[in-house]
Backbone as a printed PyTorch tensor [residue, N CA C, xyz], in Angstrom:
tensor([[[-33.7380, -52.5910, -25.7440],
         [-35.1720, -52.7290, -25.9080],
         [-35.4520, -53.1770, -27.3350]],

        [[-36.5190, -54.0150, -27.0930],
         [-36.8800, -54.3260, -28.9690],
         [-38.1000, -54.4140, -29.1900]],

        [[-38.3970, -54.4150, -30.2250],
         [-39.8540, -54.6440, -30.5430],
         [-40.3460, -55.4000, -31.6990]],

        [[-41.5100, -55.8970, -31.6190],
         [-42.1930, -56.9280, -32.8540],
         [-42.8040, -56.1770, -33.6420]],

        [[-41.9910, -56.8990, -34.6350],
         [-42.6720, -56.3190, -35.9790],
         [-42.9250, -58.0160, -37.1650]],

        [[-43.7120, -58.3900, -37.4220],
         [-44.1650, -59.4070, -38.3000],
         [-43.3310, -60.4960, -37.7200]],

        [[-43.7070, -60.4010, -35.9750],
         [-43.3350, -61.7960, -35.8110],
         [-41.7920, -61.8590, -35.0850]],

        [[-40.9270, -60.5830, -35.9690],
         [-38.9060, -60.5640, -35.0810],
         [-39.1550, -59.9540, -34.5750]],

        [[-38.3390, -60.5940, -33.4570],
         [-37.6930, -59.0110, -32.7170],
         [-36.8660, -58.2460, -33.4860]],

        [[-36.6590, -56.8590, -33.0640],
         [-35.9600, -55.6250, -34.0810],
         [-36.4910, -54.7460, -32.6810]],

        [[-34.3230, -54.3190, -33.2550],
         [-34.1900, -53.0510, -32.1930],
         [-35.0880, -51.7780, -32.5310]],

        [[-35.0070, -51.1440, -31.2290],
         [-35.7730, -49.9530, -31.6350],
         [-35.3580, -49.0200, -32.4270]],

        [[-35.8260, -47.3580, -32.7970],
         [-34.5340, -46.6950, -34.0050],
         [-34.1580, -46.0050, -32.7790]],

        [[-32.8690, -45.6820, -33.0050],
         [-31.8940, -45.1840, -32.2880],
         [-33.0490, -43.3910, -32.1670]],

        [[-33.5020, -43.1200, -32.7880],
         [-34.2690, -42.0610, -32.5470],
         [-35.1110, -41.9520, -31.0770]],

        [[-35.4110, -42.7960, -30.4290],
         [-36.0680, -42.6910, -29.4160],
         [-35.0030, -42.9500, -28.3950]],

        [[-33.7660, -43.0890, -28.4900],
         [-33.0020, -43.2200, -27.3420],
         [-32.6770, -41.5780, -26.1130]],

        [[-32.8800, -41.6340, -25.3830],
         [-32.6050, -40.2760, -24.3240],
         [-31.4110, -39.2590, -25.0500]],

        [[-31.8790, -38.0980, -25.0120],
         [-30.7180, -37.4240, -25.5820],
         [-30.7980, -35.7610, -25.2520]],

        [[-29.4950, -35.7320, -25.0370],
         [-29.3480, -33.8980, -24.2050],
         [-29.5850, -32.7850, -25.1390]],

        [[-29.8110, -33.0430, -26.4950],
         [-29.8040, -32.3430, -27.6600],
         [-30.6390, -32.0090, -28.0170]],

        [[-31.8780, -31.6470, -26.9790],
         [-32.8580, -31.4190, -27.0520],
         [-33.1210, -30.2600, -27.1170]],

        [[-34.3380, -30.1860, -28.3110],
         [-34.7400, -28.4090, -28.8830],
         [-35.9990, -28.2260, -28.3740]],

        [[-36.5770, -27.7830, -27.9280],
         [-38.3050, -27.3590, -27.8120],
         [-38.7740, -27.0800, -28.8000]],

        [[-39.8400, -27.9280, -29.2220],
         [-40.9280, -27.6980, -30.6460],
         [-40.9030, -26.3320, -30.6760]],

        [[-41.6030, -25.9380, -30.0980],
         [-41.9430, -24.6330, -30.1110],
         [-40.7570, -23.5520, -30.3860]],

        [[-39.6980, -23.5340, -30.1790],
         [-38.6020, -22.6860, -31.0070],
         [-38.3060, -23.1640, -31.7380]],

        [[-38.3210, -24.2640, -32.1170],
         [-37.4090, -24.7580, -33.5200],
         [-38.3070, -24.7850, -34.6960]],

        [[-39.8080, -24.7380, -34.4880],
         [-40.8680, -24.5660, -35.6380],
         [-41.1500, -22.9880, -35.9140]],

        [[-40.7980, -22.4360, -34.8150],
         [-41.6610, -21.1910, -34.7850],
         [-42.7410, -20.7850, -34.4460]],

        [[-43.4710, -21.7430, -33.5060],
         [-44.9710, -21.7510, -33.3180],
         [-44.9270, -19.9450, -32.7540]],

        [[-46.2870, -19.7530, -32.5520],
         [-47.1270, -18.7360, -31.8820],
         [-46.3260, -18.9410, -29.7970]],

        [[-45.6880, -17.7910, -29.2990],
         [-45.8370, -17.8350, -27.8600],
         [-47.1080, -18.1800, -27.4170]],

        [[-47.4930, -18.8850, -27.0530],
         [-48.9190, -19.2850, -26.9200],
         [-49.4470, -18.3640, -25.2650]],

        [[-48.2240, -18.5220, -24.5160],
         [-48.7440, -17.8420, -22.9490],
         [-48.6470, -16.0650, -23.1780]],

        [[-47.8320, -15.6820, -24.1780],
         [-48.2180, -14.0480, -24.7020],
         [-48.9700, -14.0590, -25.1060]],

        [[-49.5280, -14.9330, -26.2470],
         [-51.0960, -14.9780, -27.2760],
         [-52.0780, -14.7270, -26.1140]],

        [[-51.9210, -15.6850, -24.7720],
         [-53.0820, -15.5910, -23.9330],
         [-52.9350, -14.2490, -23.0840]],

        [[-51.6840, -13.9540, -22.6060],
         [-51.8090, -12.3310, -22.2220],
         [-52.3090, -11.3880, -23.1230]],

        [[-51.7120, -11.6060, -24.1800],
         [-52.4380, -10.4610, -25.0670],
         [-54.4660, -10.1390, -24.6440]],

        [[-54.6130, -11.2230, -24.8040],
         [-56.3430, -11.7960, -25.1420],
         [-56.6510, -10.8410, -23.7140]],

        [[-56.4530, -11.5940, -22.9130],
         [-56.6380, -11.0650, -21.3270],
         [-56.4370,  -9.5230, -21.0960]],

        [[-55.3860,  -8.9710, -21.5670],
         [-55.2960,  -7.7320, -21.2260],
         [-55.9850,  -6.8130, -22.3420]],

        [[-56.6900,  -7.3250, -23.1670],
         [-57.7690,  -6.7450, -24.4990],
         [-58.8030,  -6.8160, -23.5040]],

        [[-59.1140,  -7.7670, -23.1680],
         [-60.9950,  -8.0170, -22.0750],
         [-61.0540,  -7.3820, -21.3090]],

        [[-59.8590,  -7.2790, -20.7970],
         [-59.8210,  -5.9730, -19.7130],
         [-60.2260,  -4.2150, -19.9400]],

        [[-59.7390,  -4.1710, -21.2330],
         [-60.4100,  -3.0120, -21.7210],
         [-61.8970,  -3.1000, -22.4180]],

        [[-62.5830,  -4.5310, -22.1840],
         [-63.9900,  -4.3920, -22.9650],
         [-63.6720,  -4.8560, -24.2590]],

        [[-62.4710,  -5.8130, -25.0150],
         [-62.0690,  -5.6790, -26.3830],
         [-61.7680,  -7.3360, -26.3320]],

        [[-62.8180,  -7.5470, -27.0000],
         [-62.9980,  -9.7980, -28.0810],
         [-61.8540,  -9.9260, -28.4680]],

        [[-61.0100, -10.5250, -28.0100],
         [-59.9100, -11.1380, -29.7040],
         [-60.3820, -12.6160, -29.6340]],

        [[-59.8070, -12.9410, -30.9370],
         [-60.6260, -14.1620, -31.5140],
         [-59.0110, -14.9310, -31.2280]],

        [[-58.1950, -15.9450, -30.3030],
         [-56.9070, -16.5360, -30.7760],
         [-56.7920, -16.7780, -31.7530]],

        [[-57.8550, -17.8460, -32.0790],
         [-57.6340, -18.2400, -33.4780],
         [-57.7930, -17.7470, -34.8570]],

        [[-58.4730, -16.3870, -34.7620],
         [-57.9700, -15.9950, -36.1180],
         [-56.6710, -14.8900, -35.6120]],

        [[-56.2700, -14.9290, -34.9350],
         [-54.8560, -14.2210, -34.6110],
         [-54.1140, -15.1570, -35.2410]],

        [[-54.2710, -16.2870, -34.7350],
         [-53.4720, -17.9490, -35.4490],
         [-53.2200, -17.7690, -36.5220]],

        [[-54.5090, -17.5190, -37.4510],
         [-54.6460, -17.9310, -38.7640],
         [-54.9840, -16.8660, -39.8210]],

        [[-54.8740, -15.3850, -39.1330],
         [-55.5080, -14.5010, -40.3300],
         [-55.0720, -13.5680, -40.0100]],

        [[-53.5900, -13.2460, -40.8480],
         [-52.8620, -12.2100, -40.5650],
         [-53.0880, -10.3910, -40.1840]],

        [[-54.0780, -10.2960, -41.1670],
         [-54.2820,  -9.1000, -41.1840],
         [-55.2100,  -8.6960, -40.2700]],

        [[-55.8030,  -9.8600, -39.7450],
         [-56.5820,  -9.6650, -38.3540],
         [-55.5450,  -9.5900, -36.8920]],

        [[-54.6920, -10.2300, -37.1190],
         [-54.0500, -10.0570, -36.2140],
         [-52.8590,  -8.3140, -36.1440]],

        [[-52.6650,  -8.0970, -37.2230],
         [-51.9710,  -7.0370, -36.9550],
         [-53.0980,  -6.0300, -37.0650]],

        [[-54.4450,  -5.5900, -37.5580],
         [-55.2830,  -5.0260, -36.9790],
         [-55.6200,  -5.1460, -35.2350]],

        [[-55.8740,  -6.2640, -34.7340],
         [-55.7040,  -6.3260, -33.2480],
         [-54.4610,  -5.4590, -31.9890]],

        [[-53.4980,  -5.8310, -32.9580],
         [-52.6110,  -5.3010, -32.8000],
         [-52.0430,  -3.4750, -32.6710]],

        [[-52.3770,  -3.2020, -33.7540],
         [-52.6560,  -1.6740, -33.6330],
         [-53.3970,  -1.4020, -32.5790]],

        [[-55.1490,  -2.2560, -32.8160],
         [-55.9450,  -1.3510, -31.4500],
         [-54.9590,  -1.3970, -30.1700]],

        [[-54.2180,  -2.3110, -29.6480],
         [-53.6230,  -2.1600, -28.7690],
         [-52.6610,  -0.9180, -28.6360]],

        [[-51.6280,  -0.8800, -29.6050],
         [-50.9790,  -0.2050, -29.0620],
         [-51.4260,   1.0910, -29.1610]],

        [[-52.3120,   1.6150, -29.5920],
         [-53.2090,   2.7960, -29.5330],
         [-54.2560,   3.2810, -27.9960]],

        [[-53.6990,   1.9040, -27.2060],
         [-54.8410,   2.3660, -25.8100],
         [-53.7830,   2.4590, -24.6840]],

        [[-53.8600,   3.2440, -23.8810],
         [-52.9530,   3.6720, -22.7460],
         [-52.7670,   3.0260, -21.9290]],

        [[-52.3980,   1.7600, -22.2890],
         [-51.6830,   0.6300, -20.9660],
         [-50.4660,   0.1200, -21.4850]],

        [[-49.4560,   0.9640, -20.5480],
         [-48.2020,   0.4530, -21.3360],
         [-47.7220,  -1.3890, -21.0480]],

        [[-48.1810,  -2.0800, -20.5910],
         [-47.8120,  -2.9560, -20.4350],
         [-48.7270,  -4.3640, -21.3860]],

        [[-50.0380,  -3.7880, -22.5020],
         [-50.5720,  -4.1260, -23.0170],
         [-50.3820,  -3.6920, -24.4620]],

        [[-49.6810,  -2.0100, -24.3610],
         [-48.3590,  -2.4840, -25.7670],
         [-47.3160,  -2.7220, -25.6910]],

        [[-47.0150,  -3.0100, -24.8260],
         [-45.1610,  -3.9530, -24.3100],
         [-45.3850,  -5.2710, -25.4130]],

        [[-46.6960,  -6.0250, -24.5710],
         [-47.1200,  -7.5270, -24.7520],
         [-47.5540,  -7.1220, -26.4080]],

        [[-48.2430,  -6.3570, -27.1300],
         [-48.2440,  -6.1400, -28.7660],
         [-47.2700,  -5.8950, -29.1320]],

        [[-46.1020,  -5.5290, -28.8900],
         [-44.8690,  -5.3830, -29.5250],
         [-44.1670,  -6.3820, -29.5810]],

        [[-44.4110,  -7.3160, -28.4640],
         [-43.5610,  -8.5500, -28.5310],
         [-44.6230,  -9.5220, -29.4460]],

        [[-45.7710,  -9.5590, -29.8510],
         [-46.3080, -10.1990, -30.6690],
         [-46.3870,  -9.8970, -32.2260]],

        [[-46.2620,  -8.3030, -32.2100],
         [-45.7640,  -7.9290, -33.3540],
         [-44.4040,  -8.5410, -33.5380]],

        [[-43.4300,  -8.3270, -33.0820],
         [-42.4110,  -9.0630, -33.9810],
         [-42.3940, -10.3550, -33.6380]],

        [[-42.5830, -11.2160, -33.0600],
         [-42.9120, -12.5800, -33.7220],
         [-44.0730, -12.6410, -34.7140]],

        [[-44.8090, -11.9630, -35.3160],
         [-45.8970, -12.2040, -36.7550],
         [-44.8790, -11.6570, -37.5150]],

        [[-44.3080, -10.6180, -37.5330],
         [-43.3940, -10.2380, -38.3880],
         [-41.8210, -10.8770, -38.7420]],

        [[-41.4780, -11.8500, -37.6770],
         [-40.5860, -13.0360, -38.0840],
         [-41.1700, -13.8380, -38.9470]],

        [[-42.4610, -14.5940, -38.0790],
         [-42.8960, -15.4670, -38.8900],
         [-43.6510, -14.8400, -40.3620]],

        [[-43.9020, -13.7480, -40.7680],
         [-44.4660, -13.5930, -42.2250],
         [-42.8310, -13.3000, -43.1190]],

        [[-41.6700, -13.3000, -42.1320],
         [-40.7930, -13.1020, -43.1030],
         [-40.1950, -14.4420, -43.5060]],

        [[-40.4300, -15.3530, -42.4210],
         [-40.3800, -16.9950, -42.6770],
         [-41.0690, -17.4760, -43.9000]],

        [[-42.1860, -17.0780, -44.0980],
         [-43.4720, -17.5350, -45.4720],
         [-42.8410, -17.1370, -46.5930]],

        [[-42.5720, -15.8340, -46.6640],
         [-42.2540, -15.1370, -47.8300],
         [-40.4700, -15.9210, -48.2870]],

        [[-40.0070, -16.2760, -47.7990],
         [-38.8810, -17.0820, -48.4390],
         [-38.8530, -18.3090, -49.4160]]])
């Protein structure tokens, strides 16, 4: 395959060729579990309780405040899902601090 650039043809970069060595963005950056972020949310409304995603996203100490209220209310399967979000914030704030 090639492509124009000012007129030549020029191969493509070998970067876009098919390849098995494939990582998922999302583990190799560290993003947010995004489908726990949304369980979390869901199983908060259920008790009558707002979370904001996005300042979970973006504002730490809001998020591990959120966090506590959870595991402080008697659904064990809504601090299962805060524990597993606690330690991914707590990977990722040990990621920052390096």
């Amino acid at each position: 395959m090639t492509a124009v650039r000012s007129g030549l043809a020029e191969p493509l970069p070998a970067s876009l060729e098919v390849s098995d060595e494939f990582e998922s963005p999302a583990a190799a950056a560290g993003y947010c579990p995004t489908e726990l972020l949304g369980t979390f949310t869901l199983l908060m409304a259920g008790h009558g309780r707002c979370v904001s995603t996005a300042m979970m996203l973006g504002d730490r100490e809001y998020a591990l405040w959120q966090l506590a209220r959870a595991q402080g209310m008697a659904d064990a399967q809504l601090q299962a899902v805060a524990g597993r979000l606690f330690a991914w914030l707590d990977e990722a704030g040990a990621r920052q601090s390096r």
